[in-house]
Amino acid sequence: EQAAQAEGEGAPVREGRRQRSRQAQDERQAGRGQNDRQQGERPQYDRQQGERQQYDRQQGERQQGERQQGERGQYDRQQNDRQANDRQQSERGHDDRQQGERQHQAGQPVGQQNRAGQQARYDEEGGSRRSRNRQRSRDRKRGRTREGGAQDWVDADLLVQDDDVLVPVAGILDVLDNYAFVRTSGYLPGPNDVYVPLGMVKKNGLRKGDAVTGAVKALREGEQPTGSVGRQKFNALVRLDTVNGSSPEEAAKRVEFQKLTPLYPQQRLRLETEPQVLTTRIIDLVAPIGKGQRGLIVAPAKAGKTMIMQTLANAITTNNPECHLMVVLVDERPEEVTDMQRAVKGEVISSTFDRPAEDHTTVAELAIERAKRLVELGHDVVVLLDSITKLGRAYNLAAPASGRILSGGVDSAALYPPKKFFGAARNIENGGSLTILATALVETGSKMDEVIFEEFKGTGNMELRLSRELANRRIFPAVDINASGTRREEILLASEELKIMWKLRRVLAALDNQQGIELLIDRLKKTKTNYEFLLQVQQTSSIKLDED
């Protein structure tokens, strides 16, 4: 019993050992099966790795071959370019030798001409392959749109097709920073202005103020204009016909205005017209004007400067029809502009006071540039500006602040553009003149006007001063004789006439301002011409006037 009982107690122990033995055997069988699977998968993994390495080698060889092919193609292109350039050089040298032989047979020295021509062509082509590459790059970029919206110039012939309808246009060229416009409706920007690519301006040597004629394409239904500046669209100029009445080739040979030699006025502008028009007769006596004069008409308010400007304009067009008259009205009343347009037979350019200051400066700048272009062609131009004080105010508002403020709130940088305008007046040595007569406001109660006038006080070579006291007494023309005069008047007046004028001035200087002008007006009313008046003055002394 005890043995049976012991055997019964040991049975569970033996069963536990058998289970643990089976589990260990199963684990060994599983590890052995996993090892066999891994052994079976390793050759397949090695084959995949080998195929991947072989593919990478093939890709590297293919890329290397493509690089070599590209380098070989680039080398071939460079060789072709070099050979083409060598052929052009040899052909050009052959042509130069033939031309040199022809000129040598005609007895002309050709060495310097050939070298100059070769150098000019060398400079024009760029002189090196790098320059040619830059030229190709510029050619590729031509026709694209800049960030600012202004389109680069494309050859006009490429823009015009056989079925295009061309419409003629004409106007004044206004060149800005990155583009240009043909102002077709005056000197101010308008909706019908024509866009001009900057490349066309540089190619033809166009300048601001040129009077150009050309053609634009008539827009088809639904077609947009080709020129754009910002969000606005403008029709572009596709053909340039004339520049200031001549061909573009002739206009490119003009001399720049800054290179012309200025002189004192030599030829006198006669203002005397009719016996009853005393204003011009008095100006001829006390402040004679010559071609190329830079004159200031200093006038307080309500002294009759507008009537004097109209009288001067009519006298210039009557006695000097060869002069081109331009009346520039800045910051003036609209009714005065209309009155001036109807009373003056000349070009009236205006910007009324209800327009922004930028329009005042734009009109003045384009008008003076137009006058310069006419002087470059040898013409005599007379500009009447009303007024230079208001022009200085406009530049003070429109110009960016420099941080240097003068008394009266005038920015120091705002006075340079009006000085540039006024300083353009000059008599040109070999023909042509630009005469500027500008009004300056005084006694307005504004410190700014006083500062502007003081800046221009010594810049002119002729000054006509009007008097408020005489105007209040209704004595017209209210000319202050003692304060008016012309620098170097001996150049404009004959010697005998000069002596008589000095005597007349001594007589008038002995009287006060009112008595002097009343005496002069009274004597002028009794004579029909200034010559007759000067003869009467001469009879009071031993000086004889040459009747010639």
Coordinates of C-alpha atoms in Angstrom, one line a residue:
E1 CA 0.0 0.0 0.0
Q2 CA 2.8 2.3 0.9
A3 CA 4.4 1.6 -2.5
A4 CA 1.2 2.2 -4.3
Q5 CA 0.6 5.4 -2.4
A6 CA 4.2 6.6 -3.3
E7 CA 3.7 5.7 -6.9
G8 CA 0.4 7.6 -7.0
E9 CA 2.1 10.7 -5.5
G10 CA 5.0 10.6 -8.0
A11 CA 2.8 10.4 -11.1
P12 CA 2.1 14.2 -11.2
V13 CA 5.7 15.0 -10.9
R14 CA 6.6 12.7 -13.8
E15 CA 3.8 14.2 -15.9
G16 CA 5.2 17.7 -15.3
R17 CA 8.7 16.6 -16.3
R18 CA 7.3 15.1 -19.5
Q19 CA 5.4 18.3 -20.4
R20 CA 8.5 20.5 -19.8
S21 CA 10.5 18.1 -22.0
R22 CA 8.0 18.3 -24.8
Q23 CA 7.9 22.1 -24.6
A24 CA 11.7 22.3 -24.8
Q25 CA 11.6 19.9 -27.8
D26 CA 9.0 22.0 -29.5
E27 CA 11.0 25.1 -29.0
R28 CA 14.1 23.5 -30.4
Q29 CA 12.1 22.3 -33.4
A30 CA 10.7 25.9 -33.9
G31 CA 14.2 27.5 -33.7
R32 CA 15.5 24.9 -36.2
G33 CA 12.6 25.7 -38.6
Q34 CA 13.1 29.4 -38.3
N35 CA 16.9 29.0 -39.0
D36 CA 16.1 26.9 -42.0
R37 CA 13.7 29.6 -43.3
Q38 CA 16.3 32.3 -42.8
Q39 CA 18.9 30.2 -44.6
G40 CA 16.4 29.8 -47.5
E41 CA 15.6 33.6 -47.6
R42 CA 19.3 34.8 -47.6
P43 CA 20.1 33.8 -51.2
Q44 CA 17.0 35.6 -52.4
Y45 CA 18.1 38.8 -50.4
D46 CA 21.6 38.5 -51.9
R47 CA 20.2 38.3 -55.4
Q48 CA 18.1 41.4 -54.8
Q49 CA 21.1 43.3 -53.4
G50 CA 23.2 42.3 -56.4
E51 CA 20.5 43.4 -58.9
R52 CA 20.1 46.8 -57.1
Q53 CA 23.9 47.4 -57.2
Q54 CA 23.9 46.5 -60.9
Y55 CA 21.1 48.9 -61.6
D56 CA 22.9 51.7 -59.7
R57 CA 26.0 51.1 -61.7
Q58 CA 24.0 51.2 -65.0
Q59 CA 22.3 54.5 -63.9
G60 CA 25.7 56.1 -63.0
E61 CA 27.2 55.0 -66.3
R62 CA 24.1 56.4 -68.2
Q63 CA 24.3 59.8 -66.3
Q64 CA 28.0 60.0 -67.0
G65 CA 27.4 59.3 -70.7
E66 CA 24.8 62.0 -70.8
R67 CA 27.1 64.5 -69.2
Q68 CA 29.9 63.6 -71.6
Q69 CA 27.4 63.9 -74.5
G70 CA 26.2 67.3 -73.2
E71 CA 29.7 68.6 -72.8
R72 CA 30.6 67.3 -76.3
G73 CA 27.5 69.1 -77.7
Q74 CA 28.4 72.3 -75.9
Y75 CA 32.0 72.0 -77.1
D76 CA 30.8 71.4 -80.7
R77 CA 28.5 74.5 -80.4
Q78 CA 31.4 76.6 -79.2
Q79 CA 33.6 75.3 -82.0
N80 CA 30.9 76.2 -84.5
D81 CA 30.5 79.7 -83.0
R82 CA 34.2 80.1 -83.1
Q83 CA 34.5 78.9 -86.7
A84 CA 31.6 81.2 -87.7
N85 CA 33.2 84.1 -86.0
D86 CA 36.5 83.3 -87.7
R87 CA 34.8 83.2 -91.1
Q88 CA 33.1 86.5 -90.4
Q89 CA 36.4 88.0 -89.3
S90 CA 38.1 86.7 -92.5
E91 CA 35.3 87.9 -94.7
R92 CA 35.4 91.3 -93.0
G93 CA 39.1 91.5 -93.3
H94 CA 38.8 90.6 -97.0
D95 CA 36.2 93.3 -97.5
D96 CA 38.4 95.8 -95.6
R97 CA 41.3 94.9 -97.8
Q98 CA 39.3 95.4 -100.9
Q99 CA 37.9 98.7 -99.7
G100 CA 41.4 99.8 -98.7
E101 CA 42.7 98.9 -102.2
R102 CA 39.9 100.9 -103.8
Q103 CA 40.5 103.9 -101.5
H104 CA 44.3 103.6 -102.0
Q105 CA 43.8 103.7 -105.7
A106 CA 41.7 106.8 -105.3
G107 CA 44.6 108.4 -103.4
Q108 CA 43.1 108.4 -99.8
P109 CA 44.9 107.2 -96.7
V110 CA 43.0 104.1 -95.4
G111 CA 45.1 102.8 -92.4
Q112 CA 43.4 104.9 -89.7
Q113 CA 40.0 104.5 -91.3
N114 CA 40.3 100.7 -91.4
R115 CA 41.5 100.5 -87.8
A116 CA 38.7 102.9 -86.7
G117 CA 36.1 100.8 -88.6
Q118 CA 37.4 97.6 -87.1
Q119 CA 37.4 99.1 -83.6
A120 CA 33.9 100.4 -84.1
R121 CA 32.7 97.0 -85.2
Y122 CA 34.6 95.3 -82.4
D123 CA 32.9 97.6 -79.9
E124 CA 29.6 97.1 -81.5
E125 CA 29.8 93.3 -81.5
G126 CA 31.1 93.1 -77.9
G127 CA 34.7 92.3 -78.5
S128 CA 34.6 88.9 -77.0
R129 CA 32.6 85.7 -76.7
R130 CA 31.4 86.8 -73.3
S131 CA 30.0 90.0 -74.8
R132 CA 28.3 88.0 -77.5
N133 CA 26.7 85.8 -74.8
R134 CA 25.5 88.9 -73.0
Q135 CA 24.0 90.1 -76.2
R136 CA 22.3 86.8 -76.8
S137 CA 20.9 86.9 -73.3
R138 CA 19.6 90.4 -73.9
D139 CA 18.0 89.3 -77.1
R140 CA 16.3 86.4 -75.3
K141 CA 15.0 88.7 -72.6
R142 CA 13.7 91.2 -75.2
G143 CA 10.0 91.2 -75.4
R144 CA 9.4 90.0 -71.8
T145 CA 7.6 92.1 -69.2
R146 CA 9.4 93.8 -66.4
E147 CA 8.3 93.7 -62.8
G148 CA 7.2 97.4 -63.0
G149 CA 4.8 96.5 -65.8
A150 CA 6.6 98.4 -68.5
Q151 CA 7.3 96.3 -71.6
D152 CA 10.8 96.0 -73.2
W153 CA 11.0 97.2 -76.7
V154 CA 10.4 94.8 -79.6
D155 CA 11.3 95.8 -83.2
A156 CA 8.4 97.7 -84.6
D157 CA 8.5 95.7 -87.9
L158 CA 7.9 92.5 -85.9
L159 CA 4.7 94.0 -84.3
V160 CA 3.0 95.0 -87.6
Q161 CA 1.3 92.4 -89.6
D162 CA -0.1 92.6 -93.1
D163 CA -3.7 92.8 -91.9
D164 CA -3.0 95.5 -89.3
V165 CA -4.6 98.9 -89.8
L166 CA -2.2 101.8 -88.8
V167 CA -3.5 105.0 -87.4
P168 CA -1.3 108.2 -87.6
V169 CA -0.5 110.0 -84.3
A170 CA 1.4 113.1 -83.4
G171 CA 2.3 114.8 -80.1
I172 CA 5.0 115.9 -77.7
L173 CA 7.3 113.2 -76.3
D174 CA 7.5 113.0 -72.5
V175 CA 10.3 110.7 -71.3
L176 CA 9.9 109.3 -67.8
D177 CA 12.1 106.9 -65.8
N178 CA 11.3 103.5 -67.4
Y179 CA 9.0 104.5 -70.3
A180 CA 7.9 107.4 -72.4
F181 CA 4.6 108.8 -73.8
V182 CA 3.5 110.8 -76.7
R183 CA 1.2 113.5 -75.3
T184 CA -1.5 113.8 -77.9
S185 CA -3.8 116.2 -76.2
G186 CA -1.4 118.9 -74.9
Y187 CA 1.3 118.9 -72.3
L188 CA -0.6 117.1 -69.6
P189 CA -1.2 113.3 -69.4
G190 CA -4.4 112.2 -71.1
P191 CA -6.3 109.0 -71.8
N192 CA -5.3 109.0 -75.5
D193 CA -1.6 109.2 -75.0
V194 CA 0.6 106.7 -76.9
Y195 CA 3.1 104.5 -75.1
V196 CA 6.6 104.5 -76.5
P197 CA 9.0 101.7 -75.5
L198 CA 12.3 103.0 -73.9
G199 CA 14.3 100.9 -76.4
M200 CA 12.8 102.9 -79.3
V201 CA 13.7 106.1 -77.5
K202 CA 17.3 105.1 -77.1
K203 CA 17.7 103.6 -80.6
N204 CA 16.5 106.8 -82.3
G205 CA 18.1 109.3 -79.8
L206 CA 14.8 110.8 -78.9
R207 CA 14.7 113.5 -76.2
K208 CA 12.0 114.9 -73.9
G209 CA 10.1 117.6 -75.7
D210 CA 10.5 116.3 -79.2
A211 CA 7.5 116.7 -81.6
V212 CA 7.1 113.2 -83.1
T213 CA 4.8 111.7 -85.6
G214 CA 4.2 108.0 -86.2
A215 CA 1.6 105.3 -86.3
V216 CA -0.2 102.9 -83.9
K217 CA -2.2 99.8 -84.6
A218 CA -5.9 100.2 -84.7
L219 CA -7.3 97.9 -82.1
R220 CA -9.6 95.1 -83.2
E221 CA -12.8 94.2 -81.4
G222 CA -11.8 92.7 -78.0
E223 CA -8.1 93.4 -78.4
Q224 CA -6.1 95.0 -75.6
P225 CA -3.5 97.7 -76.1
T226 CA 0.1 96.5 -76.2
G227 CA 1.7 99.0 -73.9
S228 CA 1.0 98.9 -70.2
V229 CA 2.1 100.9 -67.2
G230 CA 0.8 99.6 -63.9
R231 CA -2.9 98.8 -64.4
Q232 CA -3.4 101.2 -67.2
K233 CA -3.3 100.1 -70.8
F234 CA -2.1 102.4 -73.7
N235 CA -1.7 101.8 -77.4
A236 CA 2.0 101.5 -78.3
L237 CA 3.8 103.3 -81.0
V238 CA 4.8 100.8 -83.7
R239 CA 6.3 103.2 -86.3
L240 CA 8.3 106.5 -86.0
D241 CA 8.0 108.8 -89.0
T242 CA 9.4 112.2 -88.1
V243 CA 11.1 114.0 -85.2
N244 CA 10.6 117.7 -85.2
G245 CA 9.8 117.7 -88.8
S246 CA 12.8 115.8 -90.0
S247 CA 13.8 112.1 -90.3
P248 CA 14.8 110.2 -87.1
E249 CA 18.3 109.7 -88.6
E250 CA 18.8 113.5 -88.9
A251 CA 17.4 114.1 -85.5
A252 CA 19.9 111.7 -83.9
K253 CA 22.8 114.0 -85.1
R254 CA 21.6 117.0 -83.0
V255 CA 23.8 118.8 -80.6
E256 CA 22.7 118.7 -77.0
F257 CA 21.4 122.0 -75.5
Q258 CA 23.9 121.9 -72.6
K259 CA 26.8 121.9 -75.1
L260 CA 25.7 125.1 -76.8
T261 CA 27.7 128.3 -76.0
P262 CA 25.7 131.0 -74.3
L263 CA 26.3 134.7 -75.0
Y264 CA 24.8 138.1 -74.0
P265 CA 21.8 139.1 -76.1
Q266 CA 23.0 140.7 -79.3
Q267 CA 19.9 141.2 -81.4
R268 CA 17.1 143.4 -80.1
L269 CA 13.4 142.5 -79.8
R270 CA 11.5 145.5 -80.9
L271 CA 8.2 145.8 -78.9
E272 CA 6.8 149.1 -80.2
T273 CA 3.7 148.5 -82.3
E274 CA 1.1 151.4 -82.4
P275 CA 1.4 154.9 -81.0
Q276 CA -1.4 154.4 -78.5
V277 CA 0.1 151.3 -77.0
L278 CA 2.3 153.0 -74.4
T279 CA 3.3 149.8 -72.5
T280 CA 5.6 148.4 -75.1
R281 CA 7.0 151.9 -75.9
I282 CA 8.0 152.5 -72.3
I283 CA 9.6 149.0 -72.0
D284 CA 11.6 149.7 -75.1
L285 CA 13.0 152.8 -73.5
V286 CA 13.6 151.8 -69.9
A287 CA 14.3 148.1 -70.2
P288 CA 15.1 146.9 -73.7
I289 CA 14.8 143.2 -74.4
G290 CA 17.0 141.2 -76.7
K291 CA 16.9 137.6 -78.0
G292 CA 18.2 135.4 -75.3
Q293 CA 17.2 137.7 -72.5
R294 CA 16.5 136.4 -69.0
G295 CA 14.0 138.9 -67.5
L296 CA 12.0 139.3 -64.4
I297 CA 8.8 141.2 -64.2
V298 CA 8.5 142.1 -60.5
A299 CA 4.9 142.9 -59.7
P300 CA 2.7 143.2 -56.6
A301 CA -0.9 142.1 -56.8
K302 CA -3.3 144.1 -59.0
A303 CA -0.5 146.0 -60.6
G304 CA -1.5 145.1 -64.2
K305 CA 1.0 142.3 -64.9
T306 CA -1.5 140.2 -66.8
M307 CA -2.2 143.0 -69.2
I308 CA 1.5 143.6 -69.6
M309 CA 2.0 139.9 -70.4
Q310 CA -0.7 140.0 -73.1
T311 CA 0.8 143.2 -74.6
L312 CA 4.3 141.7 -74.7
A313 CA 3.0 138.5 -76.4
N314 CA 1.1 140.4 -79.1
A315 CA 4.1 142.8 -79.7
I316 CA 6.5 139.8 -80.1
T317 CA 4.3 138.0 -82.5
T318 CA 3.7 141.2 -84.5
N319 CA 7.2 142.5 -84.8
N320 CA 9.1 139.3 -84.6
P321 CA 7.1 136.6 -86.5
E322 CA 10.3 134.4 -86.7
C323 CA 10.1 133.8 -83.0
H324 CA 8.2 130.9 -81.6
L325 CA 6.1 132.2 -78.7
M326 CA 5.1 130.0 -75.7
V327 CA 3.0 131.3 -72.8
V328 CA 3.2 129.1 -69.8
L329 CA 0.5 129.7 -67.1
V330 CA 1.1 127.9 -63.8
D331 CA -1.5 127.9 -61.0
E332 CA -3.6 130.6 -62.7
R333 CA -7.3 131.2 -62.8
P334 CA -9.3 129.4 -65.5
E335 CA -10.8 132.6 -66.9
E336 CA -7.3 134.1 -67.3
V337 CA -6.3 131.1 -69.3
T338 CA -9.2 131.5 -71.6
D339 CA -8.6 135.2 -72.0
M340 CA -4.9 134.6 -72.8
Q341 CA -5.8 132.0 -75.4
R342 CA -8.1 134.3 -77.1
A343 CA -5.9 137.4 -76.9
V344 CA -2.5 135.9 -77.8
K345 CA -1.5 134.5 -81.2
G346 CA 0.9 131.9 -79.8
E347 CA 1.1 128.6 -78.0
V348 CA -0.6 128.8 -74.6
I349 CA 0.3 126.1 -72.1
S350 CA -1.6 126.1 -68.8
S351 CA -2.3 124.3 -65.6
T352 CA -5.0 126.0 -63.5
F353 CA -5.0 126.3 -59.7
D354 CA -7.5 123.5 -59.3
R355 CA -5.1 120.9 -60.5
P356 CA -2.5 119.2 -58.2
A357 CA 1.1 120.5 -57.8
E358 CA 2.5 117.6 -59.9
D359 CA 0.6 118.8 -62.9
H360 CA 2.1 122.3 -62.5
T361 CA 5.6 120.9 -62.5
T362 CA 4.9 118.5 -65.4
V363 CA 3.6 121.3 -67.6
A364 CA 6.6 123.6 -66.8
E365 CA 9.2 120.9 -67.4
L366 CA 7.8 119.6 -70.6
A367 CA 7.3 123.2 -71.9
I368 CA 10.9 124.2 -71.3
E369 CA 12.2 120.9 -72.8
R370 CA 10.1 121.6 -75.9
A371 CA 11.7 125.1 -76.1
K372 CA 15.2 123.6 -75.8
R373 CA 14.5 121.2 -78.6
L374 CA 13.5 124.1 -80.9
V375 CA 16.7 126.0 -79.9
E376 CA 18.8 123.0 -80.8
L377 CA 17.4 123.3 -84.3
G378 CA 18.4 127.0 -84.5
H379 CA 15.1 128.6 -83.8
D380 CA 14.4 131.7 -81.7
V381 CA 12.0 130.9 -78.8
V382 CA 10.3 133.3 -76.4
V383 CA 8.8 131.9 -73.2
L384 CA 6.5 134.0 -71.0
L385 CA 6.0 132.4 -67.6
D386 CA 3.4 133.5 -65.1
S387 CA 4.6 133.1 -62.6
I388 CA 7.9 131.8 -61.3
T389 CA 6.8 132.3 -57.7
K390 CA 3.9 129.9 -58.1
L391 CA 6.1 127.5 -59.9
G392 CA 8.4 127.5 -56.8
R393 CA 5.4 126.9 -54.6
A394 CA 4.4 123.9 -56.7
Y395 CA 7.9 122.4 -56.5
N396 CA 7.9 123.0 -52.7
L397 CA 4.7 120.9 -52.5
A398 CA 5.5 118.2 -55.0
A399 CA 9.2 117.6 -54.3
P400 CA 10.2 115.1 -51.6
A401 CA 11.4 116.7 -48.4
S402 CA 15.1 117.1 -48.0
G403 CA 15.0 118.0 -44.3
R404 CA 16.5 121.5 -44.8
I405 CA 13.8 124.1 -44.5
L406 CA 14.4 127.8 -45.1
S407 CA 12.5 130.6 -43.6
G408 CA 8.9 130.7 -44.8
G409 CA 8.6 127.0 -45.0
V410 CA 10.5 126.7 -48.3
D411 CA 12.5 123.4 -48.8
S412 CA 16.0 124.2 -50.0
A413 CA 15.8 121.4 -52.6
A414 CA 12.5 122.9 -54.1
L415 CA 14.3 126.0 -55.4
Y416 CA 16.6 124.2 -57.8
P417 CA 14.1 123.1 -60.5
P418 CA 12.7 126.7 -61.0
K419 CA 16.3 128.0 -61.2
K420 CA 17.0 125.3 -63.8
F421 CA 13.9 126.5 -65.8
F422 CA 14.9 130.2 -65.5
G423 CA 18.5 129.5 -66.2
A424 CA 17.8 127.9 -69.6
A425 CA 17.4 131.3 -71.2
R426 CA 20.4 132.2 -73.3
N427 CA 21.6 133.5 -76.6
I428 CA 23.4 130.8 -78.7
E429 CA 26.6 131.6 -80.4
N430 CA 25.9 130.0 -83.8
G431 CA 22.2 130.7 -84.1
G432 CA 19.1 130.2 -82.0
S433 CA 18.0 131.8 -78.7
L434 CA 15.8 131.1 -75.8
T435 CA 14.2 134.2 -74.2
I436 CA 12.4 133.8 -70.8
L437 CA 10.4 136.6 -69.3
A438 CA 8.9 135.5 -65.9
T439 CA 6.8 137.3 -63.4
A440 CA 7.6 137.3 -59.7
L441 CA 5.1 138.2 -57.1
V442 CA 6.1 140.6 -54.3
E443 CA 4.3 142.4 -51.4
T444 CA 1.8 139.5 -51.0
G445 CA 2.3 139.2 -47.2
S446 CA 3.8 135.7 -47.6
K447 CA 7.3 135.0 -46.3
M448 CA 7.6 132.2 -48.8
D449 CA 7.1 134.5 -51.8
E450 CA 9.8 136.8 -50.4
V451 CA 12.3 134.0 -50.1
I452 CA 11.6 132.7 -53.6
F453 CA 11.9 136.2 -55.1
E454 CA 15.2 136.8 -53.2
E455 CA 16.6 133.6 -54.7
F456 CA 15.8 134.8 -58.3
K457 CA 16.6 138.5 -57.7
G458 CA 20.2 138.4 -59.1
T459 CA 19.8 135.6 -61.7
G460 CA 18.2 137.7 -64.4
N461 CA 19.8 140.2 -66.7
M462 CA 16.7 142.3 -67.2
E463 CA 14.2 143.5 -64.6
L464 CA 10.9 145.4 -65.0
R465 CA 9.4 146.5 -61.7
L466 CA 5.8 147.5 -61.3
S467 CA 4.5 149.8 -58.6
R468 CA 1.5 149.3 -56.4
E469 CA 1.2 153.0 -55.6
L470 CA 1.0 153.9 -59.3
A471 CA -1.6 151.3 -59.9
N472 CA -3.7 152.5 -57.0
R473 CA -3.6 156.0 -58.6
R474 CA -4.7 154.3 -61.8
I475 CA -1.5 155.3 -63.7
F476 CA -0.9 152.6 -66.3
P477 CA 1.5 151.2 -67.1
A478 CA 2.6 151.3 -63.5
V479 CA 6.3 151.0 -64.3
D480 CA 8.9 152.0 -61.7
I481 CA 11.4 153.6 -64.1
N482 CA 14.3 154.0 -61.6
A483 CA 14.1 150.4 -60.5
S484 CA 13.8 148.9 -64.0
G485 CA 16.7 148.3 -66.4
T486 CA 18.7 145.9 -68.5
R487 CA 22.2 144.6 -67.9
R488 CA 24.7 145.4 -70.7
E489 CA 22.1 147.5 -72.5
E490 CA 25.0 149.1 -74.5
I491 CA 25.1 145.9 -76.6
L492 CA 21.5 146.3 -77.7
L493 CA 21.4 150.1 -78.1
A494 CA 23.3 152.2 -80.6
S495 CA 25.8 154.6 -79.1
E496 CA 23.9 157.8 -79.9
E497 CA 20.6 156.3 -78.7
L498 CA 22.4 155.1 -75.5
K499 CA 23.6 158.7 -74.8
I500 CA 20.1 160.1 -75.2
M501 CA 18.7 157.4 -72.9
W502 CA 21.2 158.2 -70.2
K503 CA 20.2 161.9 -70.4
L504 CA 16.5 160.9 -70.2
R505 CA 17.2 158.8 -67.2
R506 CA 19.0 161.6 -65.4
V507 CA 16.0 163.8 -65.9
L508 CA 13.5 161.2 -64.7
A509 CA 15.7 160.3 -61.7
A510 CA 15.5 163.9 -60.5
L511 CA 11.8 163.5 -60.1
D512 CA 9.9 161.2 -57.8
N513 CA 8.3 158.0 -59.2
Q514 CA 4.9 159.4 -60.0
Q515 CA 6.1 162.6 -61.6
G516 CA 8.6 160.8 -63.7
I517 CA 6.1 158.3 -65.2
E518 CA 3.5 161.0 -65.7
L519 CA 6.0 163.1 -67.6
L520 CA 7.1 160.2 -69.7
I521 CA 3.6 159.2 -70.6
D522 CA 2.6 162.8 -71.4
R523 CA 5.6 163.2 -73.8
L524 CA 5.0 159.8 -75.5
K525 CA 1.3 160.6 -76.1
K526 CA 2.4 163.7 -78.1
T527 CA 4.6 161.6 -80.4
K528 CA 3.8 158.7 -82.7
T529 CA 7.1 156.8 -82.3
N530 CA 9.9 156.4 -79.9
Y531 CA 12.3 157.7 -82.6
E532 CA 10.4 161.0 -82.7
F533 CA 10.4 161.2 -78.9
L534 CA 14.2 160.7 -78.7
L535 CA 14.6 163.4 -81.3
Q536 CA 12.8 165.8 -79.1
V537 CA 15.0 164.8 -76.1
Q538 CA 18.1 165.3 -78.3
Q539 CA 17.0 168.8 -79.2
T540 CA 17.4 169.9 -75.6
S541 CA 21.2 169.2 -75.8
S542 CA 24.1 169.3 -78.3
I543 CA 23.9 165.5 -78.9
K544 CA 22.8 164.6 -82.4
L545 CA 21.1 161.4 -83.2
D546 CA 22.1 159.5 -86.3
E547 CA 19.0 159.0 -88.3
D548 CA 20.1 155.6 -89.5

